[in-house]
Amino acid sequence: MHLKLIEIIYIFTLFSVAGWMIEFVYRSVSERRFVNPGLLAGPYLPIYGFGALLLTVVRPHLSEHHFLFVTFAILSYFPAYQELNLLQPLLLACHIVAKGIFYMITATLLEFASGWSLERFFKVRLWSYEDQNWSIRGYICLKFSLFWVFLAFTLEYFLLPAAMKFYQSGAMHATVISLALFEIMTVDFLIRAARLATVGRPKRQNEAMDREREFLAIIEPLMQHRLVSSLENYRHHYLRTRLDHSLDVAWLSFQIAGKLHLDKKLTARGALLHDLFHYDWLREGPRWHGFRHPRIALENARKVIPLTKKEENIIIRHMWPLTPIPPFYPEAWVVSMVDKYCGTKDYVLGVAATLKKAIPDRIVSFFR
Ligand SMILES: [Fe+2]
Ligand SMILES: [Fe+2]
């Protein structure tokens, strides 16, 4: 099957979320408490996304047609070949068994590689089958390998065809949602990886303090400007002001740009100015605010500092994929991704804080 890039992202994000839900229910029920089954903060488990993608790619090569073709090609060398045609139902059953074995080996290898590399590189153990029979180093076990076979067949015959049908009926919405979710997942991963790399390493902690100082020196002159400081008077995402949000996006984008050896200074400045508009977007402002505010922010930003092309691109393209033209510079990609991540986080934590009285602390902390 020839997949377009957007279909790959769609399958990956959809099944990462679906896999998270399966694990969330299974582990929360078996441990009788809410358990985030993943390493990342959001509700997705990339291993399921990779598994679904792998199956999508290999599935056409494992069809009955291919299997019978190869089998008959081999059998045709035998003298009683004509009578062997009668064995076709048996061969089809063999095909299902062979496919099941293939799925079991592939899924188990994927699970082993994920468990091993998470422990090796991030020092994190997300699951352990040490208490199960037929387990290898706790990363894999027979019971779950059989469950993966069942899941792979369900995926092949029901879930993947349904997902592709759904995609074809609402391609535009599916595209925008899966691209935005993919951006959020990427930032979530980068943050988590950076945090795990810093824990317990004093040299890295000193570097983190230096980074903070560098960031403050970059944004200080912009913060002096009335157009920027007045952002604290506008509520932006639920409980947070627009200044809170802009600073969050700038700080995180600055750090990611540093890791990727991009222009940190321009990234931080463009990110700080990306939502530079002065109205309550839920109650006032222009129609189609989502599409129009990048242009308004750009015009305001030009009053604060002379902008480079890169900074302009960061501001005007930050709403992609809602606005159809994608960012041009890598720095603009970073800000666009971080913006969605921070926006989602603002809402999730805001709602959690509001409901705090009604919901126990352990659920709130689950989302942090
Ligand atoms: Fe925005
Ligand atoms: Fe924003």
Short mmCIF file of C-alpha atoms and ligand atoms in Angstrom, two decimals:
data_model
loop_
_atom_site.label_atom_id
_atom_site.label_comp_id
_atom_site.label_asym_id
_atom_site.label_seq_id
_atom_site.Cartn_x
_atom_site.Cartn_y
_atom_site.Cartn_z
CA MET A 1 0.00 0.00 0.00
CA HIS A 2 1.34 3.41 -0.90
CA LEU A 3 0.68 5.75 2.02
CA LYS A 4 0.85 9.53 1.93
CA LEU A 5 2.78 11.24 4.72
CA ILE A 6 -0.40 12.66 6.20
CA GLU A 7 -1.99 9.18 6.28
CA ILE A 8 1.06 7.89 8.13
CA ILE A 9 0.73 10.68 10.70
CA TYR A 10 -3.02 10.04 10.97
CA ILE A 11 -2.59 6.30 11.65
CA PHE A 12 0.28 6.93 14.04
CA THR A 13 -1.56 9.52 16.16
CA LEU A 14 -4.93 7.74 16.11
CA PHE A 15 -3.56 4.42 17.28
CA SER A 16 -1.17 6.02 19.77
CA VAL A 17 -4.25 7.52 21.46
CA ALA A 18 -6.30 4.32 21.10
CA GLY A 19 -3.43 2.28 22.59
CA TRP A 20 -3.15 4.69 25.50
CA MET A 21 -6.86 4.21 26.20
CA ILE A 22 -6.56 0.41 26.22
CA GLU A 23 -3.58 0.52 28.60
CA PHE A 24 -5.12 3.22 30.75
CA VAL A 25 -8.27 1.17 31.32
CA TYR A 26 -6.40 -2.11 31.79
CA ARG A 27 -3.82 -0.76 34.22
CA SER A 28 -6.15 1.52 36.14
CA VAL A 29 -8.61 -1.31 36.67
CA SER A 30 -5.95 -3.85 37.63
CA GLU A 31 -4.15 -1.43 40.01
CA ARG A 32 -7.39 0.19 41.27
CA ARG A 33 -6.05 3.71 40.84
CA PHE A 34 -5.60 6.05 37.88
CA VAL A 35 -2.40 5.14 36.06
CA ASN A 36 -0.87 7.07 33.19
CA PRO A 37 0.60 4.10 31.32
CA GLY A 38 3.06 6.17 29.26
CA LEU A 39 6.25 8.13 29.62
CA LEU A 40 4.71 11.24 28.08
CA ALA A 41 2.29 13.63 29.78
CA GLY A 42 -0.48 13.39 27.19
CA PRO A 43 -2.88 10.54 26.42
CA TYR A 44 -0.87 8.68 23.79
CA LEU A 45 1.48 5.70 23.59
CA PRO A 46 3.67 5.93 20.49
CA ILE A 47 4.49 2.19 20.58
CA TYR A 48 0.90 1.43 19.52
CA GLY A 49 1.16 4.03 16.75
CA PHE A 50 4.36 2.38 15.48
CA GLY A 51 2.75 -1.05 15.72
CA ALA A 52 -0.29 0.04 13.69
CA LEU A 53 1.99 1.65 11.09
CA LEU A 54 4.10 -1.46 10.83
CA LEU A 55 1.01 -3.57 10.28
CA THR A 56 -0.33 -1.16 7.66
CA VAL A 57 2.92 -1.41 5.72
CA VAL A 58 3.36 -5.21 5.87
CA ARG A 59 -0.32 -6.20 5.58
CA PRO A 60 -0.53 -6.12 1.75
CA HIS A 61 2.51 -8.42 1.53
CA LEU A 62 0.87 -11.01 3.75
CA SER A 63 -2.37 -11.44 1.79
CA GLU A 64 -3.88 -14.87 0.96
CA HIS A 65 -3.19 -14.09 -2.66
CA HIS A 66 0.55 -13.73 -2.09
CA PHE A 67 0.65 -16.79 0.15
CA LEU A 68 -1.19 -19.06 -2.30
CA PHE A 69 0.83 -17.78 -5.19
CA VAL A 70 4.14 -18.62 -3.49
CA THR A 71 2.85 -21.98 -2.14
CA PHE A 72 1.52 -23.14 -5.50
CA ALA A 73 4.70 -22.00 -7.21
CA ILE A 74 6.64 -24.32 -4.89
CA LEU A 75 4.11 -27.19 -5.14
CA SER A 76 4.05 -27.05 -8.92
CA TYR A 77 7.40 -28.86 -8.89
CA PHE A 78 5.69 -31.95 -7.46
CA PRO A 79 4.13 -34.52 -9.85
CA ALA A 80 0.71 -34.68 -8.14
CA TYR A 81 0.28 -30.91 -8.28
CA GLN A 82 -3.24 -30.97 -9.81
CA GLU A 83 -4.69 -32.90 -6.87
CA LEU A 84 -3.05 -30.49 -4.43
CA ASN A 85 -5.58 -27.89 -5.53
CA LEU A 86 -8.05 -29.69 -3.31
CA LEU A 87 -5.95 -28.64 -0.34
CA GLN A 88 -6.76 -24.99 -0.85
CA PRO A 89 -8.93 -24.59 2.34
CA LEU A 90 -6.16 -26.21 4.37
CA LEU A 91 -3.62 -23.87 2.83
CA LEU A 92 -5.75 -20.87 3.72
CA ALA A 93 -5.87 -22.05 7.34
CA CYS A 94 -2.08 -22.41 7.24
CA HIS A 95 -1.91 -18.88 5.95
CA ILE A 96 -3.82 -17.52 8.94
CA VAL A 97 -1.57 -19.44 11.33
CA ALA A 98 1.58 -18.24 9.54
CA LYS A 99 0.32 -14.67 9.69
CA GLY A 100 -0.44 -15.02 13.41
CA ILE A 101 3.11 -16.26 14.04
CA PHE A 102 4.52 -13.38 12.03
CA TYR A 103 2.42 -10.88 14.02
CA MET A 104 3.51 -12.44 17.28
CA ILE A 105 7.19 -12.24 16.42
CA THR A 106 7.00 -8.67 15.08
CA ALA A 107 4.92 -7.27 17.96
CA THR A 108 7.03 -9.05 20.57
CA LEU A 109 10.25 -7.72 19.02
CA LEU A 110 8.78 -4.21 18.99
CA GLU A 111 7.78 -4.55 22.64
CA PHE A 112 11.18 -5.90 23.63
CA ALA A 113 13.05 -3.17 21.73
CA SER A 114 10.86 -0.43 23.28
CA GLY A 115 11.16 -1.76 26.84
CA TRP A 116 14.90 -2.30 26.54
CA SER A 117 15.66 1.10 24.96
CA LEU A 118 13.49 3.01 27.45
CA GLU A 119 15.43 1.46 30.29
CA ARG A 120 18.80 1.74 28.58
CA PHE A 121 18.55 5.36 27.42
CA PHE A 122 15.99 6.97 29.77
CA LYS A 123 16.34 4.77 32.85
CA VAL A 124 12.58 4.26 32.88
CA ARG A 125 10.70 1.02 33.31
CA LEU A 126 7.10 1.40 32.13
CA TRP A 127 6.06 -2.24 32.43
CA SER A 128 7.41 -5.47 33.83
CA TYR A 129 6.21 -9.02 33.21
CA GLU A 130 8.58 -10.50 35.74
CA ASP A 131 5.66 -12.03 37.64
CA GLN A 132 4.36 -13.74 34.48
CA ASN A 133 5.28 -17.17 33.13
CA TRP A 134 7.43 -17.38 30.01
CA SER A 135 8.83 -13.90 30.39
CA ILE A 136 12.18 -12.62 29.07
CA ARG A 137 13.80 -10.06 31.42
CA GLY A 138 10.32 -8.74 32.18
CA TYR A 139 10.10 -6.93 28.84
CA ILE A 140 7.99 -9.56 27.08
CA CYS A 141 5.92 -12.60 28.05
CA LEU A 142 3.91 -15.27 26.27
CA LYS A 143 0.51 -14.17 27.56
CA PHE A 144 0.90 -10.65 26.20
CA SER A 145 2.50 -11.83 22.96
CA LEU A 146 -0.68 -13.84 22.34
CA PHE A 147 -2.74 -10.78 23.19
CA TRP A 148 -0.77 -8.77 20.58
CA VAL A 149 -1.70 -11.38 17.96
CA PHE A 150 -5.37 -10.94 18.83
CA LEU A 151 -4.95 -7.15 18.70
CA ALA A 152 -3.12 -7.33 15.35
CA PHE A 153 -5.94 -9.35 13.76
CA THR A 154 -8.54 -6.95 15.21
CA LEU A 155 -6.51 -4.09 13.81
CA GLU A 156 -6.16 -5.71 10.41
CA TYR A 157 -9.77 -6.76 9.89
CA PHE A 158 -11.73 -4.09 11.78
CA LEU A 159 -9.87 -1.10 13.16
CA LEU A 160 -7.60 -0.15 10.26
CA PRO A 161 -10.32 -0.42 7.57
CA ALA A 162 -12.69 1.60 9.82
CA ALA A 163 -10.00 4.22 10.48
CA MET A 164 -9.23 4.62 6.77
CA LYS A 165 -12.94 4.87 5.95
CA PHE A 166 -13.35 7.54 8.60
CA TYR A 167 -10.32 9.37 7.21
CA GLN A 168 -11.72 9.35 3.68
CA SER A 169 -15.09 10.69 4.83
CA GLY A 170 -13.63 13.60 6.80
CA ALA A 171 -10.09 13.99 5.49
CA MET A 172 -9.86 17.72 6.23
CA HIS A 173 -10.76 17.46 9.91
CA ALA A 174 -8.73 14.30 10.42
CA THR A 175 -5.72 15.99 8.81
CA VAL A 176 -5.86 19.12 10.97
CA ILE A 177 -6.47 17.20 14.21
CA SER A 178 -3.80 14.56 13.60
CA LEU A 179 -1.20 17.15 12.55
CA ALA A 180 -1.87 19.26 15.64
CA LEU A 181 -1.76 16.18 17.86
CA PHE A 182 1.46 15.02 16.24
CA GLU A 183 3.02 18.41 17.00
CA ILE A 184 1.91 18.18 20.64
CA MET A 185 3.30 14.64 20.93
CA THR A 186 6.65 15.71 19.50
CA VAL A 187 7.04 18.59 21.95
CA ASP A 188 5.90 16.39 24.82
CA PHE A 189 8.57 13.85 23.86
CA LEU A 190 11.32 16.50 23.58
CA ILE A 191 10.45 17.94 27.00
CA ARG A 192 10.42 14.55 28.63
CA ALA A 193 13.69 13.49 27.01
CA ALA A 194 15.40 16.75 28.07
CA ARG A 195 14.15 16.37 31.66
CA LEU A 196 15.32 12.79 31.93
CA ALA A 197 18.72 13.77 30.56
CA THR A 198 19.13 16.50 33.25
CA VAL A 199 18.01 14.58 36.35
CA GLY A 200 20.86 13.98 38.80
CA ARG A 201 23.57 15.65 36.72
CA PRO A 202 24.93 18.81 38.39
CA LYS A 203 26.77 19.95 35.25
CA ARG A 204 23.53 19.83 33.28
CA GLN A 205 21.74 21.70 36.08
CA ASN A 206 24.30 24.52 35.88
CA GLU A 207 23.83 24.65 32.15
CA ALA A 208 20.07 24.95 32.73
CA MET A 209 20.64 28.00 34.96
CA ASP A 210 22.86 29.60 32.32
CA ARG A 211 20.11 29.02 29.77
CA GLU A 212 17.59 30.78 32.01
CA ARG A 213 19.88 33.81 32.32
CA GLU A 214 20.43 33.93 28.56
CA PHE A 215 16.69 33.72 27.94
CA LEU A 216 15.92 36.55 30.37
CA ALA A 217 18.55 38.76 28.73
CA ILE A 218 16.86 38.21 25.34
CA ILE A 219 13.29 38.92 26.40
CA GLU A 220 13.96 41.73 28.89
CA PRO A 221 14.04 44.57 26.31
CA LEU A 222 10.79 43.34 24.74
CA MET A 223 9.09 43.03 28.11
CA GLN A 224 9.73 46.75 28.72
CA HIS A 225 7.44 47.64 25.83
CA ARG A 226 3.87 48.55 26.77
CA LEU A 227 2.38 46.43 23.96
CA VAL A 228 4.03 43.32 25.41
CA SER A 229 3.66 43.95 29.15
CA SER A 230 -0.04 44.83 28.71
CA LEU A 231 -0.69 41.23 27.59
CA GLU A 232 -1.03 40.39 31.26
CA ASN A 233 -4.40 42.18 31.23
CA TYR A 234 -5.95 39.63 28.85
CA ARG A 235 -7.15 36.21 29.68
CA HIS A 236 -5.98 33.86 26.98
CA HIS A 237 -6.42 30.16 27.69
CA TYR A 238 -8.90 29.54 30.44
CA LEU A 239 -7.18 30.71 33.68
CA ARG A 240 -3.96 31.95 32.12
CA THR A 241 -3.17 35.41 30.78
CA ARG A 242 -1.81 35.99 27.31
CA LEU A 243 1.52 37.05 28.83
CA ASP A 244 1.77 33.78 30.80
CA HIS A 245 1.11 31.82 27.62
CA SER A 246 3.53 33.87 25.48
CA LEU A 247 6.31 33.48 28.06
CA ASP A 248 5.68 29.74 28.27
CA VAL A 249 5.87 29.35 24.51
CA ALA A 250 8.98 31.55 24.31
CA TRP A 251 10.85 29.70 27.08
CA LEU A 252 10.10 26.22 25.79
CA SER A 253 10.76 27.15 22.15
CA PHE A 254 14.05 28.77 23.18
CA GLN A 255 15.17 25.56 24.90
CA ILE A 256 14.16 23.31 22.01
CA ALA A 257 15.80 25.65 19.48
CA GLY A 258 19.00 25.40 21.55
CA LYS A 259 18.90 21.59 21.49
CA LEU A 260 18.36 21.61 17.74
CA HIS A 261 21.15 24.19 17.14
CA LEU A 262 18.71 26.73 15.71
CA ASP A 263 18.66 30.49 16.24
CA LYS A 264 17.60 30.65 19.90
CA LYS A 265 17.37 34.42 20.08
CA LEU A 266 15.05 34.86 17.11
CA THR A 267 12.98 31.88 18.25
CA ALA A 268 12.45 33.36 21.72
CA ARG A 269 11.60 36.81 20.37
CA GLY A 270 9.22 35.55 17.68
CA ALA A 271 7.55 33.22 20.18
CA LEU A 272 7.07 35.99 22.75
CA LEU A 273 5.33 38.11 20.13
CA HIS A 274 3.30 35.38 18.42
CA ASP A 275 -0.01 36.28 20.11
CA LEU A 276 0.49 40.04 20.36
CA PHE A 277 -3.13 41.18 20.07
CA HIS A 278 -5.16 43.14 22.59
CA TYR A 279 -8.71 41.93 22.87
CA ASP A 280 -10.59 39.14 24.64
CA TRP A 281 -10.77 36.69 21.74
CA LEU A 282 -13.75 34.81 23.19
CA ARG A 283 -15.97 37.90 23.40
CA GLU A 284 -14.60 40.55 21.03
CA GLY A 285 -12.17 41.06 18.16
CA PRO A 286 -12.57 40.21 14.46
CA ARG A 287 -14.62 37.34 13.09
CA TRP A 288 -12.53 34.26 12.31
CA HIS A 289 -10.10 35.25 15.03
CA GLY A 290 -8.22 31.94 14.71
CA PHE A 291 -7.29 32.72 11.10
CA ARG A 292 -6.76 36.46 11.46
CA HIS A 293 -4.90 37.05 14.72
CA PRO A 294 -1.43 36.03 13.37
CA ARG A 295 -1.60 39.00 10.96
CA ILE A 296 -2.74 41.36 13.77
CA ALA A 297 0.06 40.08 16.01
CA LEU A 298 2.59 40.61 13.23
CA GLU A 299 1.54 44.23 12.72
CA ASN A 300 1.75 44.91 16.46
CA ALA A 301 5.12 43.15 16.73
CA ARG A 302 6.55 45.48 14.09
CA LYS A 303 5.80 48.35 16.47
CA VAL A 304 7.85 46.68 19.22
CA ILE A 305 11.07 45.79 17.37
CA PRO A 306 12.28 45.66 13.75
CA LEU A 307 11.56 42.06 12.76
CA THR A 308 13.68 39.69 10.71
CA LYS A 309 12.08 37.43 8.08
CA LYS A 310 12.40 34.50 10.44
CA GLU A 311 10.57 36.27 13.27
CA GLU A 312 7.83 37.36 10.87
CA ASN A 313 7.44 33.77 9.68
CA ILE A 314 7.25 32.52 13.27
CA ILE A 315 4.38 34.91 14.04
CA ILE A 316 2.37 34.69 10.83
CA ARG A 317 2.53 30.87 10.52
CA HIS A 318 2.09 29.82 14.14
CA MET A 319 -1.52 28.69 13.63
CA TRP A 320 -0.69 26.03 11.01
CA PRO A 321 -2.45 23.67 10.18
CA LEU A 322 -5.54 25.83 10.91
CA THR A 323 -4.10 28.40 8.50
CA PRO A 324 -3.08 26.35 5.46
CA ILE A 325 0.41 27.68 4.60
CA PRO A 326 2.97 25.83 6.75
CA PRO A 327 5.90 27.54 8.53
CA PHE A 328 8.98 28.01 6.38
CA TYR A 329 11.86 28.11 8.87
CA PRO A 330 12.65 25.34 11.39
CA GLU A 331 12.39 27.96 14.17
CA ALA A 332 8.81 28.70 13.04
CA TRP A 333 8.01 24.97 13.12
CA VAL A 334 9.27 24.77 16.69
CA VAL A 335 7.09 27.70 17.84
CA SER A 336 4.02 26.37 16.03
CA MET A 337 4.41 23.00 17.75
CA VAL A 338 5.18 24.44 21.17
CA ASP A 339 2.22 26.82 20.92
CA LYS A 340 -0.20 23.89 20.55
CA TYR A 341 1.45 21.97 23.32
CA CYS A 342 1.28 24.93 25.74
CA GLY A 343 -2.31 25.77 24.73
CA THR A 344 -3.47 22.21 25.40
CA LYS A 345 -1.59 22.13 28.70
CA ASP A 346 -3.18 25.44 29.79
CA TYR A 347 -6.67 24.04 29.26
CA VAL A 348 -6.03 20.64 30.82
CA LEU A 349 -4.38 22.11 33.94
CA GLY A 350 -6.95 24.93 34.08
CA VAL A 351 -9.87 22.53 34.04
CA ALA A 352 -8.10 20.30 36.57
CA ALA A 353 -7.58 23.31 38.89
CA THR A 354 -11.24 24.33 38.58
CA LEU A 355 -12.45 20.86 39.37
CA LYS A 356 -9.99 20.41 42.17
CA LYS A 357 -12.62 20.71 44.86
CA ALA A 358 -14.72 18.04 43.22
CA ILE A 359 -11.89 15.70 42.19
CA PRO A 360 -9.24 14.23 44.49
CA ASP A 361 -5.64 15.44 44.27
CA ARG A 362 -4.37 12.17 42.84
CA ILE A 363 -6.40 12.73 39.65
CA VAL A 364 -5.16 16.30 39.32
CA SER A 365 -1.56 15.21 39.79
CA PHE A 366 -2.09 12.52 37.17
CA PHE A 367 -2.42 15.25 34.55
CA ARG A 368 0.70 17.16 35.64
FE FE B 1 -2.19 32.21 18.43
FE FE B 2 -0.42 30.99 21.20
#
